[in-house]
Structures are given as structure tokens and as C-alpha cells.
GROMACS .gro file of C-alpha atoms in nm:
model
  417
    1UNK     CA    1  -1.443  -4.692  -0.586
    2UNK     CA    2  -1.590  -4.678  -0.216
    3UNK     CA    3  -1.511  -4.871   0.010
    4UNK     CA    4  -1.673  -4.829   0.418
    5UNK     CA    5  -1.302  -4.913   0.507
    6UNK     CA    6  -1.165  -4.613   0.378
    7UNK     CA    7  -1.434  -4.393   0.557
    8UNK     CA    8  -1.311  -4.556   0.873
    9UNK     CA    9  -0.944  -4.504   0.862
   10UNK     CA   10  -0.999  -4.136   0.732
   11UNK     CA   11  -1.257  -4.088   1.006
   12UNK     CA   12  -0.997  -4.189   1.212
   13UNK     CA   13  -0.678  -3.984   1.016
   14UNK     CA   14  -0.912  -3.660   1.065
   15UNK     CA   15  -0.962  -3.696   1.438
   16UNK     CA   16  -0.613  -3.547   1.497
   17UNK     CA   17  -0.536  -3.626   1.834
   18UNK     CA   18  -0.184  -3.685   1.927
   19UNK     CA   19  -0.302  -4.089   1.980
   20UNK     CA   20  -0.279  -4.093   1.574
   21UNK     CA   21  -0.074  -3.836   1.470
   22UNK     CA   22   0.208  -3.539   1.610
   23UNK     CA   23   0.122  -3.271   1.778
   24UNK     CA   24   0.251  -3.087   1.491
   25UNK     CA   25   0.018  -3.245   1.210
   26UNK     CA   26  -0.248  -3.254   1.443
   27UNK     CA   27  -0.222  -2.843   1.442
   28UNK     CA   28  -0.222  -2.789   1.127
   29UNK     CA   29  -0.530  -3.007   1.081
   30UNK     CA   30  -0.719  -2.769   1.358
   31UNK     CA   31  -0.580  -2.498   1.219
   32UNK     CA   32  -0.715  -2.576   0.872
   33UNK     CA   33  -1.069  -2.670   1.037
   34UNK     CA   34  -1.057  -2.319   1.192
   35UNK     CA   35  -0.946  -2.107   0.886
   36UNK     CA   36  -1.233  -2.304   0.710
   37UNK     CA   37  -1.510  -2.224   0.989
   38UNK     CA   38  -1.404  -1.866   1.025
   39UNK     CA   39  -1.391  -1.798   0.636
   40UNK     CA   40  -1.730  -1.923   0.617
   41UNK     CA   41  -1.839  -1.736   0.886
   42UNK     CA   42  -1.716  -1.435   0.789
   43UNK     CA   43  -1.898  -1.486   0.444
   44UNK     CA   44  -2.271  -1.597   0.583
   45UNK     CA   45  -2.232  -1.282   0.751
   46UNK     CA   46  -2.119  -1.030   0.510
   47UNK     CA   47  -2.367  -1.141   0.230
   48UNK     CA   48  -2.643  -1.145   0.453
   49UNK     CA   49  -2.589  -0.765   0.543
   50UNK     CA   50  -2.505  -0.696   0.186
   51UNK     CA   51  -2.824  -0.846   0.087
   52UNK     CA   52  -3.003  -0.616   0.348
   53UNK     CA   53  -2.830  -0.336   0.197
   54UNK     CA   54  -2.951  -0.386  -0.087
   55UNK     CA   55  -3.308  -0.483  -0.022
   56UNK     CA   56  -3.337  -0.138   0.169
   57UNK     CA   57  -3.199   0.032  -0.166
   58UNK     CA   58  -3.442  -0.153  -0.381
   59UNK     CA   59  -3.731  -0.065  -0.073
   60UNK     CA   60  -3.608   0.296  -0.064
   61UNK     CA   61  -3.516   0.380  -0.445
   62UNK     CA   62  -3.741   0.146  -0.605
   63UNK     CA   63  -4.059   0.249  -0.403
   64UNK     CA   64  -4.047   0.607  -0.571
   65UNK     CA   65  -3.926   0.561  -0.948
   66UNK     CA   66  -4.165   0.391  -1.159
   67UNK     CA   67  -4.072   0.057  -1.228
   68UNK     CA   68  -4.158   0.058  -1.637
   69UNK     CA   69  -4.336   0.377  -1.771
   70UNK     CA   70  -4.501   0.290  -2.098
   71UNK     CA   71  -4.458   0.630  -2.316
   72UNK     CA   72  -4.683   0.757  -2.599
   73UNK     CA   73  -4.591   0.541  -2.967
   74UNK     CA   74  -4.443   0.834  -3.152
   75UNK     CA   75  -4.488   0.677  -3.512
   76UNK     CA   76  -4.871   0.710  -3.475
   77UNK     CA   77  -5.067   1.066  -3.483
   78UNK     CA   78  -5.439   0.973  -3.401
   79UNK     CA   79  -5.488   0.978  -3.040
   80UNK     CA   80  -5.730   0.691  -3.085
   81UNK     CA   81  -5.426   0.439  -3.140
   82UNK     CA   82  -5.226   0.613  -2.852
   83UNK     CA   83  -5.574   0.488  -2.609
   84UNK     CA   84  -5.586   0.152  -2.744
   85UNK     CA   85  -5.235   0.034  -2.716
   86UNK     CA   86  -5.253   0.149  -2.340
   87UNK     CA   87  -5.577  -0.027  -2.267
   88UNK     CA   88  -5.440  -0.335  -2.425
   89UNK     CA   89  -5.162  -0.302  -2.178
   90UNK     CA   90  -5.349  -0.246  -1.868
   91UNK     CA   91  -5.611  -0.540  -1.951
   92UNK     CA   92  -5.355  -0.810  -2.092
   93UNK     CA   93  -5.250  -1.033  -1.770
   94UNK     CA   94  -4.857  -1.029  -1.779
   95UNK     CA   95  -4.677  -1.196  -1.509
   96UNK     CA   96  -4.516  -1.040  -1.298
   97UNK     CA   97  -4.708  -0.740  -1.317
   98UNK     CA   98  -4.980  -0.621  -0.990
   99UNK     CA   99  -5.113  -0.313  -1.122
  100UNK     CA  100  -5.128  -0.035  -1.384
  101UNK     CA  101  -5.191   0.301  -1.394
  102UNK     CA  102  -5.182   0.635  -1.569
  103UNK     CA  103  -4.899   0.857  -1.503
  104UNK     CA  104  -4.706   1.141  -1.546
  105UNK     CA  105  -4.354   1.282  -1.514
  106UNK     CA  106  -4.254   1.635  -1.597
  107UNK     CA  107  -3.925   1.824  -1.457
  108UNK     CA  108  -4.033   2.136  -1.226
  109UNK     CA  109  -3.855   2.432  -1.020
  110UNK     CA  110  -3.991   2.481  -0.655
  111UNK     CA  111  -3.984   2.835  -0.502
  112UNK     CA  112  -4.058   2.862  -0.155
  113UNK     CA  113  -4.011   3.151   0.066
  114UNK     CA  114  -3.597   3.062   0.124
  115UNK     CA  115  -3.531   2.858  -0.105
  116UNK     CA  116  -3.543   2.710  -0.540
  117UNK     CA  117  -3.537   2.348  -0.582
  118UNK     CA  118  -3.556   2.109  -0.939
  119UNK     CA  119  -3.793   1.848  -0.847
  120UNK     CA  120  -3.967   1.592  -1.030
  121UNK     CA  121  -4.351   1.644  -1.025
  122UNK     CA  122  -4.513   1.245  -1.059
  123UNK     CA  123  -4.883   1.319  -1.142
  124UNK     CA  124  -5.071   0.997  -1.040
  125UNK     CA  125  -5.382   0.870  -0.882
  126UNK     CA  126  -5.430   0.847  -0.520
  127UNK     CA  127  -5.615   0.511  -0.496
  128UNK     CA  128  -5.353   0.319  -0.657
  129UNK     CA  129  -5.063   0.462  -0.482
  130UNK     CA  130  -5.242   0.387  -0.153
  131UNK     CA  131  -5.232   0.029  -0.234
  132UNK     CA  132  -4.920  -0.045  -0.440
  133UNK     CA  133  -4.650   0.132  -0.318
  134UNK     CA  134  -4.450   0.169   0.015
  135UNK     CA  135  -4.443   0.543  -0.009
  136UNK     CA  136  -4.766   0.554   0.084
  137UNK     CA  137  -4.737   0.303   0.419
  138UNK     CA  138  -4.396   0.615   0.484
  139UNK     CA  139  -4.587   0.948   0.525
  140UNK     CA  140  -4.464   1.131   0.826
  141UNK     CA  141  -4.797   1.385   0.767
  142UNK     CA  142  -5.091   1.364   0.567
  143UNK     CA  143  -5.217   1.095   0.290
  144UNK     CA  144  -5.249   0.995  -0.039
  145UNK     CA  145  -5.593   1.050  -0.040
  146UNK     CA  146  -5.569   1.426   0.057
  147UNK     CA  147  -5.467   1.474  -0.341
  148UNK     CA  148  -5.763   1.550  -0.443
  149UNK     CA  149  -5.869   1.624  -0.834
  150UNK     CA  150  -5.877   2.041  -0.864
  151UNK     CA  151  -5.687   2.133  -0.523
  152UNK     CA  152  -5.337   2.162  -0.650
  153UNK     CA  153  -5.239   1.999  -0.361
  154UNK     CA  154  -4.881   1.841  -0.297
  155UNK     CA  155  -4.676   1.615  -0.088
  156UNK     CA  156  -4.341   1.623  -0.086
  157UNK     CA  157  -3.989   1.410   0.079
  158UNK     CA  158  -3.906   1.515   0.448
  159UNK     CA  159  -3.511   1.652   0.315
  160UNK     CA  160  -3.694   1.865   0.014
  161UNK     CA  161  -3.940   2.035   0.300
  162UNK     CA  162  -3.616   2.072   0.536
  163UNK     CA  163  -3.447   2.292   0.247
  164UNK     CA  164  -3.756   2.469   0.093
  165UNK     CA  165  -3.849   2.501   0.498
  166UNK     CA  166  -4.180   2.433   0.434
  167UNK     CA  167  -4.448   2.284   0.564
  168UNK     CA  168  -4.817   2.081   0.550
  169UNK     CA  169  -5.029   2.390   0.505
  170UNK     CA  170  -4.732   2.596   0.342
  171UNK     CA  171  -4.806   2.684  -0.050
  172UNK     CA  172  -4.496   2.663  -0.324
  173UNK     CA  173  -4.474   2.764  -0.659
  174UNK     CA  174  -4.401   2.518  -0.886
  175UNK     CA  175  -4.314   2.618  -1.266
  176UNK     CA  176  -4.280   2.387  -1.528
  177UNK     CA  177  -4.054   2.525  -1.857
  178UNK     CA  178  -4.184   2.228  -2.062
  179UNK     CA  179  -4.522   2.379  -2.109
  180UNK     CA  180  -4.419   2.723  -2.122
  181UNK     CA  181  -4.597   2.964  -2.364
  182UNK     CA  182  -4.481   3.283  -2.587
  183UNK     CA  183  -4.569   3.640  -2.498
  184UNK     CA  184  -4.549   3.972  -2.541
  185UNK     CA  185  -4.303   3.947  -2.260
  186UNK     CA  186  -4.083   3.679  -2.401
  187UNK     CA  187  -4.167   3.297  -2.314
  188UNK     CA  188  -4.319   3.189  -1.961
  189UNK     CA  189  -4.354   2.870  -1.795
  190UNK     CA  190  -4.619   2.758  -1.694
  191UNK     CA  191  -4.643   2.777  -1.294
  192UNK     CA  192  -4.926   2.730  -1.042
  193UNK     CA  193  -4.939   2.762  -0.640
  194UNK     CA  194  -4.958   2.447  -0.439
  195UNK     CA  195  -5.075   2.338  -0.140
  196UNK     CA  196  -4.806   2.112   0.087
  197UNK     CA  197  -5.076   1.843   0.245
  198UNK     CA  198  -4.849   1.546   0.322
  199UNK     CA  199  -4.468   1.491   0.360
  200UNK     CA  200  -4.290   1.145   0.354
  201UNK     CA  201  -3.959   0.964   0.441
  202UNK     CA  202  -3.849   0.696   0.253
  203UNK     CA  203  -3.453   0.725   0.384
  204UNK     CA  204  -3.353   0.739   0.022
  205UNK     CA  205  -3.162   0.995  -0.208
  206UNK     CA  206  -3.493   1.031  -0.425
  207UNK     CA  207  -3.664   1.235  -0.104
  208UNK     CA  208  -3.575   1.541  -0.216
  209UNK     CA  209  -3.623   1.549  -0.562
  210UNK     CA  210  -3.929   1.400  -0.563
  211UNK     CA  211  -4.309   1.574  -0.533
  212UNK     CA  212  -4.681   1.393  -0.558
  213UNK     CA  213  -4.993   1.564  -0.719
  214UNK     CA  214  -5.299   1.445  -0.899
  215UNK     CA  215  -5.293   1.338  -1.262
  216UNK     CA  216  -5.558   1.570  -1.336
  217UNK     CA  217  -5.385   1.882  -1.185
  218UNK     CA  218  -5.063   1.772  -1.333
  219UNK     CA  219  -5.245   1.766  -1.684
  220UNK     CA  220  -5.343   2.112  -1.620
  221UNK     CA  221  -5.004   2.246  -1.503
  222UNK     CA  222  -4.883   2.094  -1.858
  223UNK     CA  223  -5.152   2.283  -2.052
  224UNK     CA  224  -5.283   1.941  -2.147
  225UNK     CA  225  -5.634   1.938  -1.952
  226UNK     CA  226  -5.761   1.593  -2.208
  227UNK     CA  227  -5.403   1.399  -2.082
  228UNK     CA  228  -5.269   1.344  -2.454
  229UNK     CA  229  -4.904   1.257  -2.353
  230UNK     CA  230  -4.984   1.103  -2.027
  231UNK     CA  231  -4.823   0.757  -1.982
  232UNK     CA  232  -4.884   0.464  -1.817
  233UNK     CA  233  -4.686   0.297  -1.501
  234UNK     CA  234  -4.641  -0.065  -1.399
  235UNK     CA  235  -4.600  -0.180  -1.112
  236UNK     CA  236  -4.402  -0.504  -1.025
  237UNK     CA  237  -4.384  -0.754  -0.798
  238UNK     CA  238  -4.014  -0.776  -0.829
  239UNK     CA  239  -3.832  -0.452  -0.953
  240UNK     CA  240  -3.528  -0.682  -1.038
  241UNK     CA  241  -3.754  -0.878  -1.298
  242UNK     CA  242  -3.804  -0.624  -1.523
  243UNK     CA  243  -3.685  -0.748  -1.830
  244UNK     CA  244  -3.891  -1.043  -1.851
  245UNK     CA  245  -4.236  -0.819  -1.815
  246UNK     CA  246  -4.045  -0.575  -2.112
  247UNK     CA  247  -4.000  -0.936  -2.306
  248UNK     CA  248  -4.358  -0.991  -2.250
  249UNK     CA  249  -4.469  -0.645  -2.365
  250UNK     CA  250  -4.241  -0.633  -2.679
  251UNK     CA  251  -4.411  -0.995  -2.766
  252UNK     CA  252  -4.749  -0.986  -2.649
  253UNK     CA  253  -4.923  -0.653  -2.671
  254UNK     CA  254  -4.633  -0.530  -2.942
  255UNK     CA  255  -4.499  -0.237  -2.771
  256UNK     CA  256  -4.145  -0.074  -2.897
  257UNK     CA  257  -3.875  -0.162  -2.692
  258UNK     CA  258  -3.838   0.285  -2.772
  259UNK     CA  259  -4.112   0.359  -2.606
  260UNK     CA  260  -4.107   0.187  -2.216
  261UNK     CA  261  -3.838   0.316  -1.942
  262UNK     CA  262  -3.749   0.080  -1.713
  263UNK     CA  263  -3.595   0.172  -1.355
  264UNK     CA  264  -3.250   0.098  -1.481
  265UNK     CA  265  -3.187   0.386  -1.684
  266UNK     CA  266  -3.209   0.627  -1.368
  267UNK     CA  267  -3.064   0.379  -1.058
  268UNK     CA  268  -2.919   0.082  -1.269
  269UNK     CA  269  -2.543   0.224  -1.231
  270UNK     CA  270  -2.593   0.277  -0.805
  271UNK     CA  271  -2.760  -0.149  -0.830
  272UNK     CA  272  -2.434  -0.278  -1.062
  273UNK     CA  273  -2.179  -0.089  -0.802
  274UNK     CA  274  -2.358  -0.254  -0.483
  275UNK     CA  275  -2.418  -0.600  -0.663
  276UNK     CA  276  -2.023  -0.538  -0.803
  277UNK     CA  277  -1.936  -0.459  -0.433
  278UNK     CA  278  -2.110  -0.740  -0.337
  279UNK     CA  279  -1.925  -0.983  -0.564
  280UNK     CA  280  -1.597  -0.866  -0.492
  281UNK     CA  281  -1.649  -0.907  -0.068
  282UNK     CA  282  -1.788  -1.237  -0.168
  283UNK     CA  283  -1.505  -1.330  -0.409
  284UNK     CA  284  -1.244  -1.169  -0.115
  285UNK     CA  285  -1.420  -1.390   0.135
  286UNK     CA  286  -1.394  -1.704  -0.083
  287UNK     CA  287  -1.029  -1.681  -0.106
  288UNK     CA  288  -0.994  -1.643   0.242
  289UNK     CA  289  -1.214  -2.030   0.296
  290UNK     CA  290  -0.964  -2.169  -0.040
  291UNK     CA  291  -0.679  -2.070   0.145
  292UNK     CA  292  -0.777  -2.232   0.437
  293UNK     CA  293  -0.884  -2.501   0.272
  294UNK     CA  294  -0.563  -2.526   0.087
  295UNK     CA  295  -0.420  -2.571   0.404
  296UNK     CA  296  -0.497  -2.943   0.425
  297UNK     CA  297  -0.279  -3.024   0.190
  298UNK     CA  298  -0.051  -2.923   0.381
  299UNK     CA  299  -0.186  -3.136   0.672
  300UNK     CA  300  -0.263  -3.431   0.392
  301UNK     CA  301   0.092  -3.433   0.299
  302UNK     CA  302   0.255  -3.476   0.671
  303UNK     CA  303  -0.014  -3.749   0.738
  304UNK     CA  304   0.078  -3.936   0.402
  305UNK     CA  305   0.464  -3.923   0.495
  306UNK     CA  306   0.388  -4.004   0.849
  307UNK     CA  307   0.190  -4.319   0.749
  308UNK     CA  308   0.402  -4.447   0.474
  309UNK     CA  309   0.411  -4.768   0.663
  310UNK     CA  310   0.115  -4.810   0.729
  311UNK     CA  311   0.006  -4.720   0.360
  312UNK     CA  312   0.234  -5.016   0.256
  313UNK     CA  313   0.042  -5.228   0.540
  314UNK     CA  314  -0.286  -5.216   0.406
  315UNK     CA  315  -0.175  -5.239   0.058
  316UNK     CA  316   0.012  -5.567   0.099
  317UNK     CA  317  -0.319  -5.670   0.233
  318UNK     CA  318  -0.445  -5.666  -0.050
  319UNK     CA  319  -0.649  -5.275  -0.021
  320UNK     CA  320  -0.611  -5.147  -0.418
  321UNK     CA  321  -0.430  -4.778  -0.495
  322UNK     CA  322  -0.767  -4.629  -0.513
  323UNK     CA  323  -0.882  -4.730  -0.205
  324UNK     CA  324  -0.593  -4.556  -0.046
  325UNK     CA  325  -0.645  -4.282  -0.248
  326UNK     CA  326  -0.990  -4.286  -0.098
  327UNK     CA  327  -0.888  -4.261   0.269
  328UNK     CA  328  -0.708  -3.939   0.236
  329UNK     CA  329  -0.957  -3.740  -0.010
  330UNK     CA  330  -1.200  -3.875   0.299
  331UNK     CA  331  -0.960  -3.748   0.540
  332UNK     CA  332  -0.997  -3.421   0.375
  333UNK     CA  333  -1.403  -3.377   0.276
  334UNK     CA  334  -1.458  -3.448   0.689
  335UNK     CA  335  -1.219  -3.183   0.791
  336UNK     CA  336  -1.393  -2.992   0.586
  337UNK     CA  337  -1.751  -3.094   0.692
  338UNK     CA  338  -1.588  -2.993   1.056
  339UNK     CA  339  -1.489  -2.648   0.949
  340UNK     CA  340  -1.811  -2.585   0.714
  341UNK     CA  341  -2.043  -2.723   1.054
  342UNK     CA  342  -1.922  -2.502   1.300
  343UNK     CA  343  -1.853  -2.200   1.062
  344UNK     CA  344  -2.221  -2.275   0.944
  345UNK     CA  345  -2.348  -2.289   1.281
  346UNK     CA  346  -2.148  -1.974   1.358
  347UNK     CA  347  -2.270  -1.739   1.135
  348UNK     CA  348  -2.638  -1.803   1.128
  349UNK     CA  349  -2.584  -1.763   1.497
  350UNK     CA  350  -2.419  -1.461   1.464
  351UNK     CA  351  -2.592  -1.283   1.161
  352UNK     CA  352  -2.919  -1.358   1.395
  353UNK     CA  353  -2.815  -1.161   1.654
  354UNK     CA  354  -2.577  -0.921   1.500
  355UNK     CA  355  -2.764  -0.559   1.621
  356UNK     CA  356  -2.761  -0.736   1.945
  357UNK     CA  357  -2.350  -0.779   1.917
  358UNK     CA  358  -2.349  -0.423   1.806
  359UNK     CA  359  -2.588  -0.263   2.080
  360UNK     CA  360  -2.362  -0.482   2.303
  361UNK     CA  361  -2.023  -0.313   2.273
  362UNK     CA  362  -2.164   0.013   2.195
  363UNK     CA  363  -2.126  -0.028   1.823
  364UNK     CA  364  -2.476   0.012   1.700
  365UNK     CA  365  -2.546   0.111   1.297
  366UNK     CA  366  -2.898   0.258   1.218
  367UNK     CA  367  -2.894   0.154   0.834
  368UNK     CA  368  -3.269   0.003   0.821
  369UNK     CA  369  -3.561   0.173   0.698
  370UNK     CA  370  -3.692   0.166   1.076
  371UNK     CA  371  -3.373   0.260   1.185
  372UNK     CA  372  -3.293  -0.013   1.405
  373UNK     CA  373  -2.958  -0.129   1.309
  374UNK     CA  374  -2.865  -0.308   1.039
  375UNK     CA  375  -3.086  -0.501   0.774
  376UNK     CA  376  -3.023  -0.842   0.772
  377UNK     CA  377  -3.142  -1.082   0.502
  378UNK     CA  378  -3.050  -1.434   0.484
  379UNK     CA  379  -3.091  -1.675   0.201
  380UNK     CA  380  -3.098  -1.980   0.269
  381UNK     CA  381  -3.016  -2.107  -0.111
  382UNK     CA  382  -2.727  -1.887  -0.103
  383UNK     CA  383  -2.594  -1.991   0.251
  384UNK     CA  384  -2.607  -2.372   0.130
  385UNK     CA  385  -2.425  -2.307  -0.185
  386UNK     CA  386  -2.170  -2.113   0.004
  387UNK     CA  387  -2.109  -2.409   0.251
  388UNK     CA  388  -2.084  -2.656  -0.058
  389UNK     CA  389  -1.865  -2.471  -0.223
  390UNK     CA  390  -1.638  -2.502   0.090
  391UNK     CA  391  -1.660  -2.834   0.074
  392UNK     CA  392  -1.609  -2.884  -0.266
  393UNK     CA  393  -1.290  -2.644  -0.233
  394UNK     CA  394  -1.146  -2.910   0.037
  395UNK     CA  395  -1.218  -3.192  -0.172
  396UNK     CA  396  -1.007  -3.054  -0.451
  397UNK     CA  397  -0.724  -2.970  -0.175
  398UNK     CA  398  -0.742  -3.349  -0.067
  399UNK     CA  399  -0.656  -3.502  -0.436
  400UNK     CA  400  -0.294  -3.388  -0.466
  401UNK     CA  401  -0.175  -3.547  -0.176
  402UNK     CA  402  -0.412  -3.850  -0.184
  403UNK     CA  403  -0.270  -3.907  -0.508
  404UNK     CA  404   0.058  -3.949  -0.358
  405UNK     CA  405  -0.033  -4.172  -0.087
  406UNK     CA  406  -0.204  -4.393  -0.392
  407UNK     CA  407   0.183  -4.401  -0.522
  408UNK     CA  408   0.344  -4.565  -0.277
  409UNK     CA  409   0.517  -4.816  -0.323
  410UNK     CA  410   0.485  -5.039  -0.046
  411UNK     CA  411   0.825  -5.272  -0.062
  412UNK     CA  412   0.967  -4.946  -0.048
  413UNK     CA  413   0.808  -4.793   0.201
  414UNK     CA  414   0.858  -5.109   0.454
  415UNK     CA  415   1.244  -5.097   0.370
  416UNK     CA  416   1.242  -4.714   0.513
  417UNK     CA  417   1.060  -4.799   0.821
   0.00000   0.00000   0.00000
């Protein structure tokens, strides 16, 4: 039960100046505070530059695979059925989903004067890249729209034109063994000149294993002029909610779980080891605020022994066990509010003008797509749930020794003082 009394004398018990307590229990209480306020620091800023990390993987990564590619339903043969179950998909509203559009994906060598390179050759259409994905808003040269339908033309990452050493302007040969053909001079792939018009920089790993061209010239490259086996792409408005738009397509429209690829099966492993890195900083960080937290037992304990007398004071007065009980787990929750404040406080501060820190003592990291320093995201959901789980932690520190001050027996405790 609550009482305003108990507030009082634990708003007065978590003061700790030497008027109330010793020097020495008064210390500890600071020094709990602090351990507190620089734990939870340390964590607001650490997960907010973890969760820039990641948002520049997702930005980087994510902006150049396909999100879900919709394949060709093997179990059917006429090519009428194929056309229908992809025009259901591309007309049926699904949340989450901001735009559709035929694609393809083969696996291609690039020759270039110096150098041979395994790319992946996207075939897809201009307009739609121009609108829906970042890769377009990162060319370095050229455009989207320069891929025009019939001029083999190509734009490729800035680290795949520093190895192939080539150029906007250059031609490469790409050949693709996929749609190779028999002759009298054994089997050939099928390989056509290109025409470098663009080059981007997305700061990722995918830069140089990734090139652009039409659909249509793609198709032809393939020996598939009609598009037969193309697929379609989806874009998303959140690459991490892909399983709910797969839900909706498996229940919906009635597409095989078989036939859609979803991001994950190419960059889920590099996501689970930064969300597992993640975590485990987190979980480090976490132990660092219980210990501190823990701490006030420590500090709970002195105070109870110190003011045995008083304990049996207020209780002869007539204040019931819980009551007491009250005061110190009171005591404890506002030395905690102290620490989670400033340690709040702290590291919004702090995580606000981190790059500045950095620039400051001649530390500065480049890690963001515009390469000024480091990304920085903040959630506010997250930060909250952090600071009352601080709390909570010194809460559950306070009951152990505010049960023993509840035990006290007062005639006892008056015959000792």
C-alpha cells in the first residue's frame, strides 16, 4: 500500500548528503546513480549508431537486390496462365507493396580490355527504377533513362568500372552461358557488346557485381525476344516486412511459396550477424546498468542498518511493515530516476552531436552514405524502453533490502541503540 509518507522519508533517504547519512553510504548511493547514468548512456548511444549501421546496410544492400522476385509457376506449361497470375499480382493492392514491375536476372561474365568479371545483369525498365529505387537518386554519371530499348546500353557500380577500367562511353562484352547454343564448334554463349552510359555508387558490396540494362535487350541477350521466363519484382516500402507481403501473396492471389525470392536468401545471413551484433552490445550494455543498479542494494542495506532506530520509531507509531517496506523500494526507484535522468539526458545529448565529438578530437569516421561521419538513428520507442527497463532493474534491486527493513523488529532494534 502507498502511503505520501513513505515518498517523503525515501525522498529524503535518497538525497544522500552527509546531514542524513555517512559519507560512506552517501558514496555508494552517488556511485550507484553514476554507474546507472553512464550505463544508460553508453547504451542510447551504441544502439543509435548500430541502428544507423544498419539502416545504411538496408539503404546500400537493399536498394540493389530485389526485394521479392515473383518467378514463372513451373507446374503450368501454357504461357497464357504464366501472364495471368502476374497481372493478378501487379493489379491486386497488397499492403505494403509501392510498385511492380517486370524483371530479369541472369548470371554474366564481363570482358573489358584488362580485365573478366561475373556480374549479375538486372534487365528492368527505366521509368520505374527512376522512381522507386535509391540507385537511381546515386549515379555518379549518366541516368536511368539513357537505357534505352535496342541500344545495348549499360550502367554499371563505380568498384566494377575501377577493375574492368572502364568507362561511360567504353563498350564490354558481356556473355551469358545460360542461353548458350550448340555448334559446329562446340557450345557458345550467348554474348553481345555494350555500351557503358552511366556508373553509380551505392557504398555497398553489391557495386561490383551488379550491371543495369533494358528488359528488352536483356530478353534478347537470353535468346528470349517474347520475355517467356521474365519475372516480376516488388518493391516495398519496408524491406524488413517482407514476410507479411509473401503471407499476402500465398493467400490472396495464390502464389507458391516455390516460386517468390525474397531478399533474405542472398543478404539475410550479413542482417542476422548485425541484428545478432546488435543484441549482444545491447545485452553487454544492459549488464553494465544491472550491475550498477545492483549496487543499491548495497547502498539500501547500509541505510537500513544505519536507521534501525529510526525504523523501530516510526513503527511504534503505529506506520505498518509495508509501509516501511515502501520507503526503501522508494528510496531505490528515485535513485534510479536520478541515474536514468541524467544518463537520459546524456546520451541524447551526446548521440546528437557525436560527429561533432569525433571531428573535435580528430577522430572522425566516414561510415554514412554521404560520407559524413557516422549514421545516427534514434528511436525514440526504443530509448524509452531502455530507460524503463533501468528503472525497473532498480526497483527489483530495492526489494531485498526493503524487505529487511520491513523485518525489524522494533523492541529490538531500540534495545541496540
Amino acid at each position: 500500500m502507498f502511503y505520501p509518507l513513505s515518498a517523503f522519508i525515501a525522498y529524503r533517504y535518497a538525497k544522500s548528503n552527509k546531514a542524513s547519512q555517512t559519507s560512506f553510504v552517501s558514496f555508494i548511493n552517488r556511485f550507484s546513480v553514476a554507474g546507472i547514468a553512464l550505463g544508460l548512456m553508453a547504451l542510447i548511444i551504441v544502439v543509435s549508431v548500430m541502428n544507423g549501421l544498419e539502416g545504411q546496410l538496408k539503404q546500400r544492400i537493399l536498394g540493389i537486390v530485389p526485394h521479392i522476385e515473383v518467378t514463372k509457376t513451373p507446374t503450368q506449361t501454357a504461357e497464357k496462365t504464366q501472364t495471368v497470375t502476374l497481372k493478378e499480382i501487379s493489379e491486386t493492392p497488397i499492403k505494403g507493396v509501392v510498385a511492380t514491375m517486370a524483371y530479369r536476372e541472369a548470371e554474366a561474365v564481363v570482358q573489358s580490355r584488362s580485365d573478366l568479371r561475373g556480374v549479375q545483369v538486372h534487365g528492368v525498365q527505366p521509368e520505374v527504377m527512376i522512381e522507386h529505387t535509391l540507385v537511381a537518386n546515386h549515379m555518379e554519371q549518366g541516368r536511368f533513362s539513357d537505357l534505352t530499348k535496342g541500344s545495348f546500353a549499360a550502367i554499371i557500380g563505380r568498384s566494377l568500372a575501377i577493375k574492368l577500367e572502364a568507362r561511360v562511353g567504353d563498350r564490354l562484352r558481356v556473355m551469358v552461358a545460360g542461353a548458350s547454343v550448340y555448334t559446329p564448334f562446340g557450345r557458345m554463349p550467348s554474348q553481345r557488346l555494350v555500351t557503358v552510359v552511366g556508373v553509380f555508387d551505392m557504398g555497398s558490396q553489391m557495386d561490383d557485381k551488379v550491371m543495369y540494362m533494358n528488359l528488352k535487350d536483356v530478353n534478347r541477350l537470353m535468346r528470349d525476344p517474347k520475355g517467356s521466363e521474365q519475372s516480376l519484382r516488388l518493391f516495398l516500402n519496408d524491406a524488413f516486412n517482407y514476410q507479411a507481403v509473401v503471407s499476402a501473396l500465398t493467400d490472396r492471389v495464390g502464389v507458391s511459396v516455390n516460386n517468390m525470392k525474397t531478399w533474405r536468401e542472398r543478404q539475410g545471413p550479413l542482417f542476422d550477424a548485425v541484428k545478432m551484433e546488435k543484441n549482444m552490445m545491447t545485452l553487454m550494455l544492459l549488464l553494465i546498468i544491472a550491475v550498477a543498479a545492483f549496487n543499491i542494494v548495497s547502498a539500501l542495506v547500509m541505510v537500513v542498518t544505519e536507521k534501525q532506530g529510526d525504523i523501530a520509531v516510526l513503527q511504534t507509531q503505529g506506520m505498518l511493515p509495508s509501509s516501511v517496506m515502501w520507503i526503501f523500494v522508494l528510496n531505490g526507484l528515485f535513485n534510479g530516476i536520478k541515474g536514468a535522468g541524467i544518463g537520459l539526458v546524456l546520451g541524447v545529448v551526446i548521440t546528437l552531436q557525436l560527429n561533432n565529438i569525433l571531428d573535435l578530437i580528430g577522430s572522425p569516421l566516414a561510415l554514412a552514405a554521404d560520407g559524413r561521419g557516422l549514421p545516427i538513428e534514434m528511436d525514440v520507442v526504443q530509448i524509452v524502453g531502455i530507460a524503463l527497463l533501468s528503472l525497473l532493474l532498480c526497483v527489483l534491486a530495492s526489494v531485498y533490502p526493503a524487505r529487511k527493513a520491513m523485518k525489524i523488529a522494533p523492541s529490538q532494534a531500540l534495545q541496540n541503540e
